[in-house]
mmCIF file of C-alpha atoms in Angstrom:
data_model
loop_
_atom_site.group_PDB
_atom_site.id
_atom_site.type_symbol
_atom_site.label_atom_id
_atom_site.label_comp_id
_atom_site.label_asym_id
_atom_site.label_seq_id
_atom_site.Cartn_x
_atom_site.Cartn_y
_atom_site.Cartn_z
ATOM 1 C CA UNK A 1252 -0.031 0.024 -0.024
ATOM 2 C CA UNK A 1253 1.318 3.431 -1.049
ATOM 3 C CA UNK A 1254 0.165 6.242 1.173
ATOM 4 C CA UNK A 1255 0.337 9.888 0.235
ATOM 5 C CA UNK A 1256 1.238 12.159 3.231
ATOM 6 C CA UNK A 1257 0.989 15.982 2.408
ATOM 7 C CA UNK A 1258 1.646 19.265 4.169
ATOM 8 C CA UNK A 1259 1.285 22.928 2.949
ATOM 9 C CA UNK A 1260 4.603 24.159 4.476
ATOM 10 C CA UNK A 1261 8.170 22.683 4.902
ATOM 11 C CA UNK A 1262 7.466 23.111 8.761
ATOM 12 C CA UNK A 1263 4.577 20.668 8.572
ATOM 13 C CA UNK A 1264 6.639 17.672 6.897
ATOM 14 C CA UNK A 1265 9.862 18.187 8.557
ATOM 15 C CA UNK A 1266 8.979 16.219 11.570
ATOM 16 C CA UNK A 1267 7.416 13.535 9.317
ATOM 17 C CA UNK A 1268 10.629 13.230 7.040
ATOM 18 C CA UNK A 1269 12.870 12.878 10.365
ATOM 19 C CA UNK A 1270 11.010 9.651 11.085
ATOM 20 C CA UNK A 1271 11.070 7.854 7.757
ATOM 21 C CA UNK A 1272 13.512 6.168 5.677
ATOM 22 C CA UNK A 1273 13.793 8.329 2.441
ATOM 23 C CA UNK A 1274 14.585 6.336 -0.860
ATOM 24 C CA UNK A 1275 14.216 8.783 -3.567
ATOM 25 C CA UNK A 1276 13.504 12.553 -4.167
ATOM 26 C CA UNK A 1277 11.724 13.793 -7.142
ATOM 27 C CA UNK A 1278 11.140 17.309 -8.558
ATOM 28 C CA UNK A 1279 7.693 17.642 -10.252
ATOM 29 C CA UNK A 1280 6.164 21.093 -11.248
ATOM 30 C CA UNK A 1281 8.532 22.901 -8.826
ATOM 31 C CA UNK A 1282 7.689 20.880 -5.854
ATOM 32 C CA UNK A 1283 9.677 18.099 -4.443
ATOM 33 C CA UNK A 1284 8.368 14.708 -3.447
ATOM 34 C CA UNK A 1285 10.017 11.976 -1.218
ATOM 35 C CA UNK A 1286 9.404 8.254 -1.709
ATOM 36 C CA UNK A 1287 10.074 6.730 1.783
ATOM 37 C CA UNK A 1288 9.271 3.655 3.809
ATOM 38 C CA UNK A 1289 8.006 3.292 7.230
ATOM 39 C CA UNK A 1290 7.760 -0.204 8.590
ATOM 40 C CA UNK A 1291 5.903 -2.125 5.954
ATOM 41 C CA UNK A 1292 4.278 1.056 4.390
ATOM 42 C CA UNK A 1293 5.256 2.715 1.147
ATOM 43 C CA UNK A 1294 4.976 6.611 1.433
ATOM 44 C CA UNK A 1295 5.110 9.388 -0.869
ATOM 45 C CA UNK A 1296 5.559 12.872 1.172
ATOM 46 C CA UNK A 1297 5.516 16.375 -0.086
ATOM 47 C CA UNK A 1298 4.799 19.983 1.170
ATOM 48 C CA UNK A 1299 2.605 21.735 -1.589
ATOM 49 C CA UNK A 1300 3.302 25.287 -0.644
ATOM 50 C CA UNK A 1301 0.196 27.326 0.784
ATOM 51 C CA UNK A 1302 -3.063 27.670 -0.997
ATOM 52 C CA UNK A 1303 -5.959 25.528 -2.729
ATOM 53 C CA UNK A 1304 -4.221 25.534 -6.135
ATOM 54 C CA UNK A 1305 -0.976 24.251 -4.870
ATOM 55 C CA UNK A 1306 -2.556 21.634 -2.554
ATOM 56 C CA UNK A 1307 -4.698 20.477 -5.464
ATOM 57 C CA UNK A 1308 -1.726 20.125 -7.761
ATOM 58 C CA UNK A 1309 0.397 18.247 -5.333
ATOM 59 C CA UNK A 1310 -2.513 15.720 -4.466
ATOM 60 C CA UNK A 1311 -3.070 15.129 -8.227
ATOM 61 C CA UNK A 1312 0.764 14.358 -8.700
ATOM 62 C CA UNK A 1313 0.809 11.847 -5.656
ATOM 63 C CA UNK A 1314 -2.142 9.880 -7.078
ATOM 64 C CA UNK A 1315 -1.485 10.074 -10.700
ATOM 65 C CA UNK A 1316 2.217 10.142 -10.919
ATOM 66 C CA UNK A 1317 3.104 8.087 -7.833
ATOM 67 C CA UNK A 1318 0.183 5.786 -7.587
ATOM 68 C CA UNK A 1319 -0.837 6.620 -3.984
ATOM 69 C CA UNK A 1320 -3.877 4.824 -2.812
ATOM 70 C CA UNK A 1321 -4.793 7.057 0.164
ATOM 71 C CA UNK A 1322 -3.972 10.479 1.323
ATOM 72 C CA UNK A 1323 -3.461 11.846 4.891
ATOM 73 C CA UNK A 1324 -2.802 15.758 5.182
ATOM 74 C CA UNK A 1325 -0.932 16.826 8.216
ATOM 75 C CA UNK A 1326 -0.692 20.386 9.473
ATOM 76 C CA UNK A 1327 -1.823 23.195 11.365
ATOM 77 C CA UNK A 1328 -5.025 25.395 11.497
ATOM 78 C CA UNK A 1329 -6.769 28.197 13.100
ATOM 79 C CA UNK A 1330 -9.283 27.397 15.681
ATOM 80 C CA UNK A 1331 -12.925 28.305 15.470
ATOM 81 C CA UNK A 1332 -14.452 26.588 18.216
ATOM 82 C CA UNK A 1333 -13.971 28.236 21.553
ATOM 83 C CA UNK A 1334 -13.150 24.927 23.270
ATOM 84 C CA UNK A 1335 -10.122 24.441 21.063
ATOM 85 C CA UNK A 1336 -6.712 25.561 22.265
ATOM 86 C CA UNK A 1337 -3.341 25.877 20.641
ATOM 87 C CA UNK A 1338 -1.981 22.257 20.222
ATOM 88 C CA UNK A 1339 -5.279 20.665 20.214
ATOM 89 C CA UNK A 1340 -5.898 18.254 17.317
ATOM 90 C CA UNK A 1341 -8.721 18.381 14.778
ATOM 91 C CA UNK A 1342 -9.950 15.639 12.579
ATOM 92 C CA UNK A 1343 -12.117 16.578 9.735
ATOM 93 C CA UNK A 1344 -15.326 14.738 9.260
ATOM 94 C CA UNK A 1345 -15.963 17.138 6.136
ATOM 95 C CA UNK A 1346 -14.553 20.028 4.453
ATOM 96 C CA UNK A 1347 -15.729 23.005 2.759
ATOM 97 C CA UNK A 1348 -14.602 26.148 0.825
ATOM 98 C CA UNK A 1349 -15.659 29.183 2.748
ATOM 99 C CA UNK A 1350 -14.260 31.678 0.230
ATOM 100 C CA UNK A 1351 -16.449 30.386 -2.950
ATOM 101 C CA UNK A 1352 -19.032 32.942 -3.788
ATOM 102 C CA UNK A 1353 -21.538 32.668 -6.651
ATOM 103 C CA UNK A 1354 -24.543 33.590 -4.568
ATOM 104 C CA UNK A 1355 -25.691 36.055 -7.444
ATOM 105 C CA UNK A 1356 -26.706 32.912 -9.141
ATOM 106 C CA UNK A 1357 -28.734 31.479 -6.463
ATOM 107 C CA UNK A 1358 -26.023 29.127 -4.952
ATOM 108 C CA UNK A 1359 -25.079 29.113 -1.497
ATOM 109 C CA UNK A 1360 -21.757 30.047 -0.144
ATOM 110 C CA UNK A 1361 -19.206 27.339 -0.691
ATOM 111 C CA UNK A 1362 -20.844 25.639 -3.605
ATOM 112 C CA UNK A 1363 -19.545 25.071 -7.131
ATOM 113 C CA UNK A 1364 -22.032 23.662 -9.745
ATOM 114 C CA UNK A 1365 -21.421 19.864 -10.520
ATOM 115 C CA UNK A 1366 -19.619 19.372 -7.265
ATOM 116 C CA UNK A 1367 -20.809 19.424 -3.733
ATOM 117 C CA UNK A 1368 -20.906 21.821 -0.641
ATOM 118 C CA UNK A 1369 -19.101 19.536 1.918
ATOM 119 C CA UNK A 1370 -16.606 16.739 0.927
ATOM 120 C CA UNK A 1371 -16.598 13.847 3.653
ATOM 121 C CA UNK A 1372 -13.379 12.276 4.868
ATOM 122 C CA UNK A 1373 -12.908 8.646 4.776
ATOM 123 C CA UNK A 1374 -14.535 6.912 7.700
ATOM 124 C CA UNK A 1375 -12.238 4.186 8.064
ATOM 125 C CA UNK A 1376 -9.131 6.569 8.273
ATOM 126 C CA UNK A 1377 -10.943 8.746 10.715
ATOM 127 C CA UNK A 1378 -11.503 5.858 13.074
ATOM 128 C CA UNK A 1379 -7.913 5.185 13.017
ATOM 129 C CA UNK A 1380 -7.192 8.713 13.800
ATOM 130 C CA UNK A 1381 -9.586 8.920 16.592
ATOM 131 C CA UNK A 1382 -8.407 5.642 18.085
ATOM 132 C CA UNK A 1383 -4.882 6.869 18.002
ATOM 133 C CA UNK A 1384 -5.641 10.095 19.698
ATOM 134 C CA UNK A 1385 -7.619 8.123 22.307
ATOM 135 C CA UNK A 1386 -4.922 5.723 23.046
ATOM 136 C CA UNK A 1387 -2.506 8.671 23.958
ATOM 137 C CA UNK A 1388 -5.249 10.748 25.703
ATOM 138 C CA UNK A 1389 -4.701 13.635 23.233
ATOM 139 C CA UNK A 1390 -7.034 16.532 23.050
ATOM 140 C CA UNK A 1391 -8.916 16.331 19.830
ATOM 141 C CA UNK A 1392 -12.127 17.147 18.342
ATOM 142 C CA UNK A 1393 -14.005 15.994 15.168
ATOM 143 C CA UNK A 1394 -15.680 18.524 13.217
ATOM 144 C CA UNK A 1395 -16.096 20.484 9.732
ATOM 145 C CA UNK A 1396 -12.781 22.246 8.698
ATOM 146 C CA UNK A 1397 -13.313 25.325 6.522
ATOM 147 C CA UNK A 1398 -10.624 25.889 3.584
ATOM 148 C CA UNK A 1399 -10.135 29.436 1.848
ATOM 149 C CA UNK A 1400 -7.113 31.157 0.161
ATOM 150 C CA UNK A 1401 -7.129 33.783 3.013
ATOM 151 C CA UNK A 1402 -5.209 33.629 6.283
ATOM 152 C CA UNK A 1403 -7.902 34.502 8.718
ATOM 153 C CA UNK A 1404 -7.011 37.174 11.451
ATOM 154 C CA UNK A 1405 -10.446 38.579 11.866
ATOM 155 C CA UNK A 1406 -13.069 37.514 14.697
ATOM 156 C CA UNK A 1407 -15.861 39.036 12.408
ATOM 157 C CA UNK A 1408 -14.779 36.548 9.365
ATOM 158 C CA UNK A 1409 -14.097 33.658 11.854
ATOM 159 C CA UNK A 1410 -17.596 34.084 13.364
ATOM 160 C CA UNK A 1411 -19.190 34.327 9.889
ATOM 161 C CA UNK A 1412 -17.492 30.956 8.828
ATOM 162 C CA UNK A 1413 -18.651 29.284 11.958
ATOM 163 C CA UNK A 1414 -22.137 30.367 11.561
ATOM 164 C CA UNK A 1415 -22.325 29.894 7.838
ATOM 165 C CA UNK A 1416 -20.615 26.360 7.698
ATOM 166 C CA UNK A 1417 -20.787 25.053 11.308
ATOM 167 C CA UNK A 1418 -17.040 24.754 11.025
ATOM 168 C CA UNK A 1419 -14.554 24.283 13.997
ATOM 169 C CA UNK A 1420 -11.420 25.190 12.250
ATOM 170 C CA UNK A 1421 -9.772 27.275 9.368
ATOM 171 C CA UNK A 1422 -7.071 26.402 6.951
ATOM 172 C CA UNK A 1423 -5.991 26.862 3.290
ATOM 173 C CA UNK A 1424 -5.534 23.608 1.556
ATOM 174 C CA UNK A 1425 -7.806 20.792 2.982
ATOM 175 C CA UNK A 1426 -11.047 21.053 1.017
ATOM 176 C CA UNK A 1427 -9.024 21.385 -2.235
ATOM 177 C CA UNK A 1428 -7.201 18.085 -1.379
ATOM 178 C CA UNK A 1429 -10.712 16.683 -0.639
ATOM 179 C CA UNK A 1430 -12.061 17.868 -4.002
ATOM 180 C CA UNK A 1431 -9.298 16.004 -5.755
ATOM 181 C CA UNK A 1432 -9.719 12.699 -3.747
ATOM 182 C CA UNK A 1433 -13.486 12.981 -4.598
ATOM 183 C CA UNK A 1434 -13.023 13.406 -8.297
ATOM 184 C CA UNK A 1435 -10.440 10.260 -8.290
ATOM 185 C CA UNK A 1436 -12.395 8.145 -5.788
ATOM 186 C CA UNK A 1437 -9.571 8.181 -3.244
ATOM 187 C CA UNK A 1438 -9.933 7.821 0.574
ATOM 188 C CA UNK A 1439 -8.393 10.761 2.642
ATOM 189 C CA UNK A 1440 -8.101 12.098 5.973
ATOM 190 C CA UNK A 1441 -7.251 15.690 7.191
ATOM 191 C CA UNK A 1442 -5.212 16.122 10.626
ATOM 192 C CA UNK A 1443 -4.703 19.631 11.967
ATOM 193 C CA UNK A 1444 -3.262 20.945 15.150
ATOM 194 C CA UNK A 1445 -4.358 24.367 16.423
ATOM 195 C CA UNK A 1446 -1.751 27.033 15.963
ATOM 196 C CA UNK A 1447 -3.929 30.161 16.597
ATOM 197 C CA UNK A 1448 -7.500 31.384 17.161
ATOM 198 C CA UNK A 1449 -7.920 33.156 13.849
ATOM 199 C CA UNK A 1450 -8.429 36.351 15.452
ATOM 200 C CA UNK A 1451 -6.614 39.673 15.680
ATOM 201 C CA UNK A 1452 -3.479 38.136 17.226
ATOM 202 C CA UNK A 1453 -3.393 35.082 14.779
ATOM 203 C CA UNK A 1454 -0.366 35.978 12.946
ATOM 204 C CA UNK A 1455 1.764 36.234 16.173
ATOM 205 C CA UNK A 1456 0.543 32.895 17.540
ATOM 206 C CA UNK A 1457 0.869 31.181 14.310
ATOM 207 C CA UNK A 1458 4.599 32.119 14.037
ATOM 208 C CA UNK A 1459 5.016 31.047 17.629
ATOM 209 C CA UNK A 1460 3.314 27.911 17.723
ATOM 210 C CA UNK A 1461 3.760 26.696 14.020
ATOM 211 C CA UNK A 1462 6.653 24.120 14.514
ATOM 212 C CA UNK A 1463 5.154 22.815 17.726
ATOM 213 C CA UNK A 1464 1.620 22.393 16.402
ATOM 214 C CA UNK A 1465 3.156 20.938 13.320
ATOM 215 C CA UNK A 1466 4.788 18.171 15.410
ATOM 216 C CA UNK A 1467 1.553 17.598 17.264
ATOM 217 C CA UNK A 1468 -0.059 16.681 14.067
ATOM 218 C CA UNK A 1469 2.745 14.499 12.804
ATOM 219 C CA UNK A 1470 2.542 12.494 16.071
ATOM 220 C CA UNK A 1471 -0.964 11.725 15.430
ATOM 221 C CA UNK A 1472 -0.123 10.709 11.831
ATOM 222 C CA UNK A 1473 2.386 8.283 13.086
ATOM 223 C CA UNK A 1474 0.148 6.759 15.545
ATOM 224 C CA UNK A 1475 -2.221 6.297 12.618
ATOM 225 C CA UNK A 1476 0.546 4.662 10.442
ATOM 226 C CA UNK A 1477 1.111 2.270 13.320
ATOM 227 C CA UNK A 1478 -2.257 0.696 12.930
ATOM 228 C CA UNK A 1479 -2.007 0.345 9.173
#
């Protein structure tokens, strides 16, 4: 089984690369991909660069070029739910694009014709993530993650997304990856550790906690891999 492991930033995959046996490096479309092994699993690991377009490109390459069968996204997110604290983990049960707006044509926010408003993560992979988190008494929540090409540092925007999509966290790649997985019929899971509260202090908190939160997400990822 070959599993794709994707992050958006180099900080998100650095703690992952440190724990696997790298076999080959490839450069495709100005991105670097690592073929690696972890125990009996074949992995292809990459960071896409920030944003939906970059994430969609990397996910497509991992499936169509490297033949990955499943994808796990590991990274950080801004927390919406008040109960989420920095370092807490979020497992997405579904994802949406909060920055899509063609409401002028009568469509709801986030909806693109011939697609879907919400993309559901794979239940089997999510069970692995949840069981792994519970086994180590990690703080986590399951819920909707909202994706957009915006770093949210505004209580007003955060609250709007929460109300509109019933989302508990915000980030910039997950729903794009989910759309690729849905189009190609591939199971996926999105893991995020909270780095900030998507408020006026979000940029300071993000810079401070990026690496620590990325390690928290990577730790959950490896607990999942142990079960696969």
